[in-house]
Amino acid sequence: MGAHAGHTELTVPPDAAYLDVVGGFVAAMARRCGFAEREVARIRLATDEAFTNAVAHSGEVGAEVRVSCCALGTALRVSVHDRGPWFSLADVEAPDLEAPLEKRRIGGLGVHLMRSLMDEVEVVAEAGGKAVVMVKHLGGEERSTHAD
Amino acid sequence: MQIEVSGDQGTVLVAVSGRIDAYTAMEVEQRIGEALVGDRNLILDLAGTSYISSAGLRVLIALAKRSRGSSFRMVLCCLQPDVQDVMEIAGFTQLFDIAASREAAAAVLQAG
């Protein structure tokens, strides 16, 4: 992994039109940390899900969403901060992946994808809002040869 | 994101290119819905779909439920590896007929 520590942030309007901007930012940071492309894609999608939730549930109209990336040595922490109310992940019902089509819900997969794609996910209450905090660890087989 | 619609009297072919995410999902759903007038079978070609999020999965499962409740069948084809990955994580691969090519998708529909 590249020896780059540090914290980088991006603040955007609460608008799904900025998904590609947020995704590009997180993907670039993940590559700098040394993640292989498959894991970069997973980190990007997990962030997409958290950002989409932030846009949908942000408590104040027009309140910006802040996305931060922090290199933690052998891991990347991505946090999505918004002005919406805190919620408990434990209250989010996991989808029944074995259920037949007629019993599957339309929707409700965002949290499941975050949990599946990242190694750690938590929702942290903050002054005026909350942050969805996700961590992905580098594995030995995932080291890329990305150069700066 | 681009959508191309083609096909014949019995089957509509919809090819989606680009991303299916919260920003584009509504348009994808609308365009596919417009193409399905007449209850033709549907082949959804995702060869050009590089990315799908839960918003895109929502469109797919709504289509699948609509298909189950009516007389048209649908087959997905040409999934890129990242899209296949997400479909597996969501438990969707068992809910859909998925083919490797348009020809294979057509064969699935012909087999009945």
mmCIF file of C-alpha atoms in Angstrom:
data_model
loop_
_atom_site.group_PDB
_atom_site.id
_atom_site.type_symbol
_atom_site.label_atom_id
_atom_site.label_comp_id
_atom_site.label_asym_id
_atom_site.label_seq_id
_atom_site.Cartn_x
_atom_site.Cartn_y
_atom_site.Cartn_z
ATOM 1 C CA MET A 1 0.000 0.000 0.000
ATOM 2 C CA GLY A 2 1.122 3.531 -0.697
ATOM 3 C CA ALA A 3 2.411 5.273 2.390
ATOM 4 C CA HIS A 4 -0.193 8.001 2.183
ATOM 5 C CA ALA A 5 -1.952 8.863 5.392
ATOM 6 C CA GLY A 6 -4.399 11.669 5.619
ATOM 7 C CA HIS A 7 -7.906 12.852 5.449
ATOM 8 C CA THR A 8 -9.586 14.197 2.331
ATOM 9 C CA GLU A 9 -13.086 15.595 2.071
ATOM 10 C CA LEU A 10 -15.606 16.499 -0.568
ATOM 11 C CA THR A 11 -18.804 18.482 0.072
ATOM 12 C CA VAL A 12 -21.619 18.381 -2.475
ATOM 13 C CA PRO A 13 -25.283 19.342 -2.695
ATOM 14 C CA PRO A 14 -27.763 16.661 -1.581
ATOM 15 C CA ASP A 15 -28.505 15.658 -5.167
ATOM 16 C CA ALA A 16 -28.192 12.268 -6.846
ATOM 17 C CA ALA A 17 -26.727 14.090 -9.842
ATOM 18 C CA TYR A 18 -23.502 14.209 -7.840
ATOM 19 C CA LEU A 19 -23.230 10.426 -7.518
ATOM 20 C CA ASP A 20 -20.575 10.256 -10.209
ATOM 21 C CA VAL A 21 -18.572 13.037 -8.550
ATOM 22 C CA VAL A 22 -18.685 11.338 -5.150
ATOM 23 C CA GLY A 23 -17.974 7.950 -6.677
ATOM 24 C CA GLY A 24 -15.026 9.239 -8.671
ATOM 25 C CA PHE A 25 -13.555 10.852 -5.564
ATOM 26 C CA VAL A 26 -13.852 7.714 -3.445
ATOM 27 C CA ALA A 27 -12.558 5.477 -6.242
ATOM 28 C CA ALA A 28 -9.499 7.669 -6.681
ATOM 29 C CA MET A 29 -8.783 7.593 -2.950
ATOM 30 C CA ALA A 30 -9.226 3.811 -2.868
ATOM 31 C CA ARG A 31 -6.738 3.371 -5.704
ATOM 32 C CA ARG A 32 -4.237 5.597 -3.907
ATOM 33 C CA CYS A 33 -4.562 3.270 -0.914
ATOM 34 C CA GLY A 34 -3.646 0.319 -3.128
ATOM 35 C CA PHE A 35 -6.993 -1.429 -3.544
ATOM 36 C CA ALA A 36 -7.411 -3.567 -6.649
ATOM 37 C CA GLU A 37 -10.086 -2.522 -9.114
ATOM 38 C CA ARG A 38 -12.626 -5.080 -7.935
ATOM 39 C CA GLU A 39 -12.431 -3.704 -4.405
ATOM 40 C CA VAL A 40 -12.427 -0.109 -5.693
ATOM 41 C CA ALA A 41 -15.741 -0.902 -7.405
ATOM 42 C CA ARG A 42 -17.144 -2.332 -4.178
ATOM 43 C CA ILE A 43 -16.063 0.665 -2.125
ATOM 44 C CA ARG A 44 -17.543 2.981 -4.728
ATOM 45 C CA LEU A 45 -20.890 1.173 -4.695
ATOM 46 C CA ALA A 46 -21.085 1.127 -0.901
ATOM 47 C CA THR A 47 -20.444 4.860 -0.875
ATOM 48 C CA ASP A 48 -23.106 5.325 -3.555
ATOM 49 C CA GLU A 49 -25.606 3.595 -1.281
ATOM 50 C CA ALA A 50 -24.683 5.737 1.708
ATOM 51 C CA PHE A 51 -24.782 8.932 -0.348
ATOM 52 C CA THR A 52 -28.133 8.024 -1.889
ATOM 53 C CA ASN A 53 -29.525 7.476 1.598
ATOM 54 C CA ALA A 54 -28.118 10.819 2.704
ATOM 55 C CA VAL A 55 -29.784 12.568 -0.232
ATOM 56 C CA ALA A 56 -33.098 10.886 0.456
ATOM 57 C CA HIS A 57 -33.157 11.404 4.201
ATOM 58 C CA SER A 58 -31.212 14.599 4.774
ATOM 59 C CA GLY A 59 -33.128 16.541 7.368
ATOM 60 C CA GLU A 60 -32.731 20.009 5.972
ATOM 61 C CA VAL A 61 -33.643 21.043 2.462
ATOM 62 C CA GLY A 62 -30.493 21.872 0.593
ATOM 63 C CA ALA A 63 -28.201 20.760 3.409
ATOM 64 C CA GLU A 64 -24.938 19.652 1.860
ATOM 65 C CA VAL A 65 -23.538 16.159 2.194
ATOM 66 C CA ARG A 66 -19.903 15.738 3.187
ATOM 67 C CA VAL A 67 -17.962 12.680 2.114
ATOM 68 C CA SER A 68 -14.603 12.039 3.721
ATOM 69 C CA CYS A 69 -11.907 9.478 3.065
ATOM 70 C CA CYS A 70 -9.219 8.622 5.554
ATOM 71 C CA ALA A 71 -6.324 6.265 4.846
ATOM 72 C CA LEU A 72 -5.713 4.181 7.956
ATOM 73 C CA GLY A 73 -2.548 2.324 7.070
ATOM 74 C CA THR A 74 -3.989 -0.910 5.702
ATOM 75 C CA ALA A 75 -7.566 0.267 5.459
ATOM 76 C CA LEU A 76 -9.704 3.038 4.040
ATOM 77 C CA ARG A 77 -12.452 4.711 6.043
ATOM 78 C CA VAL A 78 -15.222 6.404 4.070
ATOM 79 C CA SER A 79 -17.718 8.545 5.964
ATOM 80 C CA VAL A 80 -20.865 10.136 4.568
ATOM 81 C CA HIS A 81 -22.141 12.975 6.738
ATOM 82 C CA ASP A 82 -25.623 14.442 6.393
ATOM 83 C CA ARG A 83 -28.204 16.416 8.366
ATOM 84 C CA GLY A 84 -30.715 13.595 8.579
ATOM 85 C CA PRO A 85 -31.722 11.816 11.768
ATOM 86 C CA TRP A 86 -29.625 9.022 13.185
ATOM 87 C CA PHE A 87 -30.905 5.508 12.787
ATOM 88 C CA SER A 88 -29.810 2.158 14.151
ATOM 89 C CA LEU A 89 -28.517 -0.384 11.669
ATOM 90 C CA ALA A 90 -29.956 -3.059 13.924
ATOM 91 C CA ASP A 91 -33.419 -1.734 13.079
ATOM 92 C CA VAL A 92 -32.879 -2.244 9.355
ATOM 93 C CA GLU A 93 -34.345 -5.581 8.429
ATOM 94 C CA ALA A 94 -31.984 -7.768 6.435
ATOM 95 C CA PRO A 95 -33.480 -8.983 3.162
ATOM 96 C CA ASP A 96 -34.349 -12.659 2.884
ATOM 97 C CA LEU A 97 -32.094 -13.616 0.007
ATOM 98 C CA GLU A 98 -33.675 -17.043 -0.284
ATOM 99 C CA ALA A 99 -37.244 -15.764 -0.525
ATOM 100 C CA PRO A 100 -39.160 -16.356 -3.748
ATOM 101 C CA LEU A 101 -39.891 -13.419 -6.003
ATOM 102 C CA GLU A 102 -43.378 -12.788 -4.668
ATOM 103 C CA LYS A 103 -42.017 -12.403 -1.138
ATOM 104 C CA ARG A 104 -39.053 -10.150 -2.022
ATOM 105 C CA ARG A 105 -39.478 -6.466 -1.284
ATOM 106 C CA ILE A 106 -38.991 -3.849 -3.949
ATOM 107 C CA GLY A 107 -36.208 -1.887 -2.297
ATOM 108 C CA GLY A 108 -34.476 -2.209 1.060
ATOM 109 C CA LEU A 109 -31.143 -3.397 -0.307
ATOM 110 C CA GLY A 110 -28.990 -0.343 0.320
ATOM 111 C CA VAL A 111 -27.880 -1.228 3.845
ATOM 112 C CA HIS A 112 -27.435 -4.890 2.879
ATOM 113 C CA LEU A 113 -25.112 -3.875 0.054
ATOM 114 C CA MET A 114 -23.091 -1.581 2.329
ATOM 115 C CA ARG A 115 -22.677 -4.357 4.877
ATOM 116 C CA SER A 116 -21.732 -6.895 2.204
ATOM 117 C CA LEU A 117 -19.307 -4.698 0.305
ATOM 118 C CA MET A 118 -17.433 -3.168 3.247
ATOM 119 C CA ASP A 119 -15.780 -4.773 6.263
ATOM 120 C CA GLU A 120 -17.276 -2.436 8.844
ATOM 121 C CA VAL A 121 -20.369 -0.218 8.736
ATOM 122 C CA GLU A 122 -21.809 1.916 11.498
ATOM 123 C CA VAL A 123 -24.076 4.928 11.816
ATOM 124 C CA VAL A 124 -22.757 7.565 14.179
ATOM 125 C CA ALA A 125 -24.839 10.402 15.610
ATOM 126 C CA GLU A 126 -23.231 13.803 15.183
ATOM 127 C CA ALA A 127 -24.191 17.325 16.158
ATOM 128 C CA GLY A 128 -26.949 18.246 13.730
ATOM 129 C CA GLY A 129 -27.040 14.946 11.896
ATOM 130 C CA LYS A 130 -25.271 11.667 11.444
ATOM 131 C CA ALA A 131 -22.477 9.917 9.612
ATOM 132 C CA VAL A 132 -22.470 6.532 7.928
ATOM 133 C CA VAL A 133 -18.937 5.295 8.544
ATOM 134 C CA MET A 134 -17.567 2.406 6.491
ATOM 135 C CA VAL A 135 -14.166 0.724 6.562
ATOM 136 C CA LYS A 136 -12.536 -1.543 3.995
ATOM 137 C CA HIS A 137 -9.356 -3.430 4.831
ATOM 138 C CA LEU A 138 -6.662 -4.221 2.330
ATOM 139 C CA GLY A 139 -6.028 -7.920 1.889
ATOM 140 C CA GLY A 140 -2.732 -9.294 0.611
ATOM 141 C CA GLU A 141 -4.279 -10.515 -2.654
ATOM 142 C CA GLU A 142 -5.906 -7.150 -3.265
ATOM 143 C CA ARG A 143 -2.785 -5.033 -3.398
ATOM 144 C CA SER A 144 -2.636 -3.226 -6.683
ATOM 145 C CA THR A 145 0.387 -1.977 -8.491
ATOM 146 C CA HIS A 146 -1.100 1.479 -8.776
ATOM 147 C CA ALA A 147 1.546 4.105 -8.839
ATOM 148 C CA ASP A 148 1.042 7.760 -8.018
ATOM 149 C CA MET B 1 -26.698 6.412 -19.619
ATOM 150 C CA GLN B 2 -28.182 5.325 -22.931
ATOM 151 C CA ILE B 3 -31.083 3.073 -23.766
ATOM 152 C CA GLU B 4 -31.684 1.460 -27.134
ATOM 153 C CA VAL B 5 -34.956 -0.259 -27.914
ATOM 154 C CA SER B 6 -35.415 -2.671 -30.767
ATOM 155 C CA GLY B 7 -37.009 -6.020 -31.458
ATOM 156 C CA ASP B 8 -39.920 -7.594 -33.264
ATOM 157 C CA GLN B 9 -43.571 -8.341 -32.653
ATOM 158 C CA GLY B 10 -42.895 -11.012 -30.097
ATOM 159 C CA THR B 11 -39.876 -9.703 -28.208
ATOM 160 C CA VAL B 12 -38.573 -6.288 -27.302
ATOM 161 C CA LEU B 13 -34.836 -5.894 -26.854
ATOM 162 C CA VAL B 14 -33.728 -3.140 -24.504
ATOM 163 C CA ALA B 15 -30.004 -2.442 -24.269
ATOM 164 C CA VAL B 16 -28.909 -0.244 -21.363
ATOM 165 C CA SER B 17 -25.473 1.354 -21.397
ATOM 166 C CA GLY B 18 -23.823 3.248 -18.594
ATOM 167 C CA ARG B 19 -24.837 3.380 -14.951
ATOM 168 C CA ILE B 20 -28.138 2.378 -13.357
ATOM 169 C CA ASP B 21 -28.079 4.303 -10.096
ATOM 170 C CA ALA B 22 -30.357 6.586 -8.086
ATOM 171 C CA TYR B 23 -29.873 9.319 -10.685
ATOM 172 C CA THR B 24 -30.735 7.245 -13.753
ATOM 173 C CA ALA B 25 -32.989 4.473 -12.428
ATOM 174 C CA MET B 26 -36.257 6.330 -12.884
ATOM 175 C CA GLU B 27 -35.538 7.005 -16.541
ATOM 176 C CA VAL B 28 -34.504 3.390 -17.109
ATOM 177 C CA GLU B 29 -37.721 2.177 -15.523
ATOM 178 C CA GLN B 30 -39.816 4.583 -17.542
ATOM 179 C CA ARG B 31 -38.186 3.720 -20.871
ATOM 180 C CA ILE B 32 -38.496 -0.017 -20.303
ATOM 181 C CA GLY B 33 -42.103 0.427 -19.254
ATOM 182 C CA GLU B 34 -42.851 2.306 -22.466
ATOM 183 C CA ALA B 35 -41.199 -0.441 -24.508
ATOM 184 C CA LEU B 36 -43.288 -3.160 -22.859
ATOM 185 C CA VAL B 37 -46.622 -1.943 -24.205
ATOM 186 C CA GLY B 38 -48.348 -4.926 -25.777
ATOM 187 C CA ASP B 39 -46.953 -7.553 -23.396
ATOM 188 C CA ARG B 40 -44.073 -8.545 -25.639
ATOM 189 C CA ASN B 41 -41.351 -10.628 -24.053
ATOM 190 C CA LEU B 42 -38.348 -8.662 -22.865
ATOM 191 C CA ILE B 43 -34.638 -9.221 -23.348
ATOM 192 C CA LEU B 44 -32.729 -6.754 -21.189
ATOM 193 C CA ASP B 45 -29.202 -6.524 -22.565
ATOM 194 C CA LEU B 46 -26.834 -5.248 -19.893
ATOM 195 C CA ALA B 47 -23.591 -5.640 -21.851
ATOM 196 C CA GLY B 48 -23.041 -1.900 -21.667
ATOM 197 C CA THR B 49 -24.172 -1.531 -18.052
ATOM 198 C CA SER B 50 -21.004 -0.955 -16.122
ATOM 199 C CA TYR B 51 -22.595 -0.259 -12.758
ATOM 200 C CA ILE B 52 -25.794 -1.024 -10.882
ATOM 201 C CA SER B 53 -26.771 0.081 -7.396
ATOM 202 C CA SER B 54 -29.753 -0.803 -5.227
ATOM 203 C CA ALA B 55 -31.802 1.742 -7.166
ATOM 204 C CA GLY B 56 -31.157 -0.284 -10.302
ATOM 205 C CA LEU B 57 -31.910 -3.533 -8.524
ATOM 206 C CA ARG B 58 -35.233 -2.030 -7.490
ATOM 207 C CA VAL B 59 -36.086 -1.458 -11.158
ATOM 208 C CA LEU B 60 -35.185 -5.044 -12.013
ATOM 209 C CA ILE B 61 -37.227 -6.630 -9.270
ATOM 210 C CA ALA B 62 -40.226 -4.428 -10.058
ATOM 211 C CA LEU B 63 -39.975 -5.623 -13.663
ATOM 212 C CA ALA B 64 -39.713 -9.215 -12.535
ATOM 213 C CA LYS B 65 -42.821 -8.887 -10.386
ATOM 214 C CA ARG B 66 -44.658 -7.249 -13.259
ATOM 215 C CA SER B 67 -43.600 -10.099 -15.523
ATOM 216 C CA ARG B 68 -44.772 -12.700 -13.033
ATOM 217 C CA GLY B 69 -48.164 -11.051 -12.819
ATOM 218 C CA SER B 70 -48.711 -10.816 -16.560
ATOM 219 C CA SER B 71 -48.100 -12.791 -19.730
ATOM 220 C CA PHE B 72 -44.660 -11.561 -20.729
ATOM 221 C CA ARG B 73 -41.370 -13.174 -19.839
ATOM 222 C CA MET B 74 -38.074 -11.448 -19.306
ATOM 223 C CA VAL B 75 -34.469 -12.540 -19.622
ATOM 224 C CA LEU B 76 -31.358 -10.597 -18.654
ATOM 225 C CA CYS B 77 -28.239 -11.071 -20.729
ATOM 226 C CA CYS B 78 -24.585 -10.135 -21.048
ATOM 227 C CA LEU B 79 -23.997 -9.124 -17.436
ATOM 228 C CA GLN B 80 -20.615 -7.528 -16.765
ATOM 229 C CA PRO B 81 -18.657 -9.071 -13.849
ATOM 230 C CA ASP B 82 -19.283 -6.165 -11.454
ATOM 231 C CA VAL B 83 -23.018 -6.250 -12.169
ATOM 232 C CA GLN B 84 -23.064 -10.042 -11.763
ATOM 233 C CA ASP B 85 -21.268 -9.553 -8.440
ATOM 234 C CA VAL B 86 -23.931 -7.144 -7.153
ATOM 235 C CA MET B 87 -26.749 -9.376 -8.383
ATOM 236 C CA GLU B 88 -25.249 -12.301 -6.447
ATOM 237 C CA ILE B 89 -24.837 -10.258 -3.279
ATOM 238 C CA ALA B 90 -28.470 -9.211 -3.506
ATOM 239 C CA GLY B 91 -29.637 -12.784 -4.101
ATOM 240 C CA PHE B 92 -31.033 -11.785 -7.490
ATOM 241 C CA THR B 93 -29.408 -14.421 -9.670
ATOM 242 C CA GLN B 94 -31.980 -16.984 -8.570
ATOM 243 C CA LEU B 95 -34.870 -14.625 -9.328
ATOM 244 C CA PHE B 96 -34.052 -14.015 -12.992
ATOM 245 C CA ASP B 97 -33.322 -15.933 -16.145
ATOM 246 C CA ILE B 98 -29.804 -14.773 -17.035
ATOM 247 C CA ALA B 99 -28.151 -15.597 -20.342
ATOM 248 C CA ALA B 100 -24.636 -15.067 -21.630
ATOM 249 C CA SER B 101 -25.715 -13.540 -24.935
ATOM 250 C CA ARG B 102 -28.694 -12.132 -26.805
ATOM 251 C CA GLU B 103 -28.944 -15.344 -28.781
ATOM 252 C CA ALA B 104 -28.985 -17.425 -25.635
ATOM 253 C CA ALA B 105 -31.622 -15.118 -24.148
ATOM 254 C CA ALA B 106 -33.793 -15.554 -27.241
ATOM 255 C CA ALA B 107 -33.368 -19.311 -26.951
ATOM 256 C CA VAL B 108 -34.573 -19.193 -23.340
ATOM 257 C CA LEU B 109 -37.705 -17.350 -24.424
ATOM 258 C CA GLN B 110 -38.310 -19.754 -27.322
ATOM 259 C CA ALA B 111 -37.969 -22.746 -25.054
ATOM 260 C CA GLY B 112 -40.949 -21.407 -23.112
#
